[in-house]
Every structure is written in structure tokens, then in C-alpha cells.
Amino acid sequence: REALQELVAWSQTAELSLLEHEENGRYTPLIKEWKDLFLELGDKQSLLASLKESPFFRPFADQGATYEAKLGTLDACLHTMNSIQRKWVYLEPIFGRGALPGE
């Protein structure tokens, strides 16, 4: 029960660390510390997986399934955002210089 309460508390208080990225006078907020974010999310997923193995988990199974789905969705979204952010940081200076044909 305490571990599930820890998971609930984390889900209500977790925040992303943002960095102001400046390129050609335009500021874009970027997520920083991806590694820490993925480690923390992985820890919470592992915690939930270990809870599911407990014989005392049955009364909390519905709540656990909800958090399992939410953590899985969050993991997929964050990996997608990480990929997009890396591509953006790479391509923004190229497009900002007018590197596209016809410009």
C-alpha cells in the first residue's frame, strides 16, 4: 500500500526540467535531463511490476492496472518527444539559414 501511495504522490508532483534554447533570436523550451527522467520512470514501472507480484496486491489491482497503462503511455510519449527534440535541435539551424531549395 505504501509503494502504491509513493507512485500516486510521484504522479502528482513530477515535473519536467526545461531549458530555454535560443536560435536566431527565437526561444524554444526544451526538456533537459532526459536520462534522469527515463531512469525515474523506469524505477516507477519496476516498482509497479514488483507490486503486481505481491499476494497482497489483489485489492489494488484496478488502481495498479490504471497506473500501468498511464506509465506505459507516458514512456512512449516521452521517447517520441525525445526523438523529436533531438531532430529539432539538429535541423533548426539548417532551416533557419534558408537551406531549403527555393528560398
CSV table of C-alpha atoms in Angstrom, one decimal:
chain,number,residue,atom,x,y,z
A,1,ARG,CA,0.0,0.0,0.0
A,2,GLU,CA,2.8,2.4,0.8
A,3,ALA,CA,4.5,1.7,-2.5
A,4,LEU,CA,1.3,2.5,-4.4
A,5,GLN,CA,0.9,5.7,-2.4
A,6,GLU,CA,4.5,6.6,-3.4
A,7,LEU,CA,3.6,6.1,-7.0
A,8,VAL,CA,0.5,8.3,-6.6
A,9,ALA,CA,2.5,11.0,-5.0
A,10,TRP,CA,5.1,10.9,-7.7
A,11,SER,CA,2.4,11.1,-10.4
A,12,GLN,CA,1.0,14.2,-8.8
A,13,THR,CA,4.3,16.1,-8.2
A,14,ALA,CA,6.6,15.0,-11.0
A,15,GLU,CA,7.8,17.9,-13.2
A,16,LEU,CA,9.9,18.3,-16.3
A,17,SER,CA,13.1,20.4,-16.2
A,18,LEU,CA,13.1,22.9,-19.1
A,19,LEU,CA,15.9,24.7,-20.8
A,20,GLU,CA,15.4,27.8,-22.9
A,21,HIS,CA,17.1,27.1,-26.3
A,22,GLU,CA,17.9,30.2,-28.4
A,23,GLU,CA,18.4,30.0,-32.1
A,24,ASN,CA,18.3,33.1,-34.4
A,25,GLY,CA,16.5,35.1,-31.8
A,26,ARG,CA,13.8,32.6,-31.2
A,27,TYR,CA,13.5,30.9,-27.9
A,28,THR,CA,12.2,27.3,-27.6
A,29,PRO,CA,11.7,25.4,-24.3
A,30,LEU,CA,13.5,22.1,-24.4
A,31,ILE,CA,13.3,19.2,-21.9
A,32,LYS,CA,16.6,18.6,-20.2
A,33,GLU,CA,17.9,15.8,-18.1
A,34,TRP,CA,16.3,13.1,-20.2
A,35,LYS,CA,18.4,10.3,-18.7
A,36,ASP,CA,17.2,11.1,-15.2
A,37,LEU,CA,13.6,11.3,-16.4
A,38,PHE,CA,13.8,7.9,-18.1
A,39,LEU,CA,15.5,6.4,-15.0
A,40,GLU,CA,12.9,7.7,-12.7
A,41,LEU,CA,10.1,6.5,-14.9
A,42,GLY,CA,11.7,3.1,-15.2
A,43,ASP,CA,12.0,2.9,-11.5
A,44,LYS,CA,8.3,3.6,-11.1
A,45,GLN,CA,7.5,0.9,-13.7
A,46,SER,CA,9.7,-1.6,-11.9
A,47,LEU,CA,8.0,-0.7,-8.6
A,48,LEU,CA,4.6,-1.4,-10.1
A,49,ALA,CA,5.8,-4.6,-11.6
A,50,SER,CA,7.1,-5.8,-8.2
A,51,LEU,CA,3.8,-4.8,-6.6
A,52,LYS,CA,1.9,-7.0,-9.0
A,53,GLU,CA,3.9,-10.0,-7.8
A,54,SER,CA,2.8,-9.4,-4.2
A,55,PRO,CA,0.0,-11.7,-2.8
A,56,PHE,CA,-1.5,-8.5,-1.2
A,57,PHE,CA,-1.9,-6.6,-4.5
A,58,ARG,CA,-5.3,-8.1,-5.4
A,59,PRO,CA,-7.4,-5.3,-3.6
A,60,PHE,CA,-5.4,-2.7,-5.5
A,61,ALA,CA,-5.3,-4.4,-8.9
A,62,ASP,CA,-7.6,-2.0,-10.6
A,63,GLN,CA,-5.6,1.0,-9.5
A,64,GLY,CA,-2.4,-0.8,-10.4
A,65,ALA,CA,-3.7,-1.5,-13.9
A,66,THR,CA,-4.6,2.1,-14.4
A,67,TYR,CA,-1.1,3.3,-13.4
A,68,GLU,CA,0.5,0.6,-15.5
A,69,ALA,CA,-1.4,1.9,-18.6
A,70,LYS,CA,-0.6,5.5,-17.7
A,71,LEU,CA,3.1,4.8,-17.2
A,72,GLY,CA,3.3,2.9,-20.4
A,73,THR,CA,1.7,5.8,-22.3
A,74,LEU,CA,4.0,8.3,-20.6
A,75,ASP,CA,7.0,6.2,-21.5
A,76,ALA,CA,6.0,6.0,-25.2
A,77,CYS,CA,5.2,9.7,-25.4
A,78,LEU,CA,8.5,10.8,-23.7
A,79,HIS,CA,10.5,8.6,-26.1
A,80,THR,CA,8.7,10.2,-29.0
A,81,MET,CA,9.3,13.7,-27.6
A,82,ASN,CA,13.0,12.9,-27.1
A,83,SER,CA,13.3,11.8,-30.7
A,84,ILE,CA,11.5,14.9,-32.0
A,85,GLN,CA,13.5,17.2,-29.8
A,86,ARG,CA,16.8,15.8,-31.0
A,87,LYS,CA,15.8,16.2,-34.6
A,88,TRP,CA,14.5,19.7,-33.9
A,89,VAL,CA,17.8,20.8,-32.3
A,90,TYR,CA,19.7,19.4,-35.3
A,91,LEU,CA,17.5,20.7,-38.1
A,92,GLU,CA,16.5,24.1,-36.7
A,93,PRO,CA,19.9,25.9,-37.6
A,94,ILE,CA,19.8,24.3,-41.0
A,95,PHE,CA,16.3,25.5,-41.8
A,96,GLY,CA,17.0,28.9,-40.1
A,97,ARG,CA,19.8,29.6,-42.6
A,98,GLY,CA,17.4,29.2,-45.5
A,99,ALA,CA,18.9,25.8,-46.6
A,100,LEU,CA,15.7,24.7,-48.2
A,101,PRO,CA,15.5,24.8,-52.0
A,102,GLY,CA,13.6,27.8,-53.4
A,103,GLU,CA,14.4,30.1,-50.5
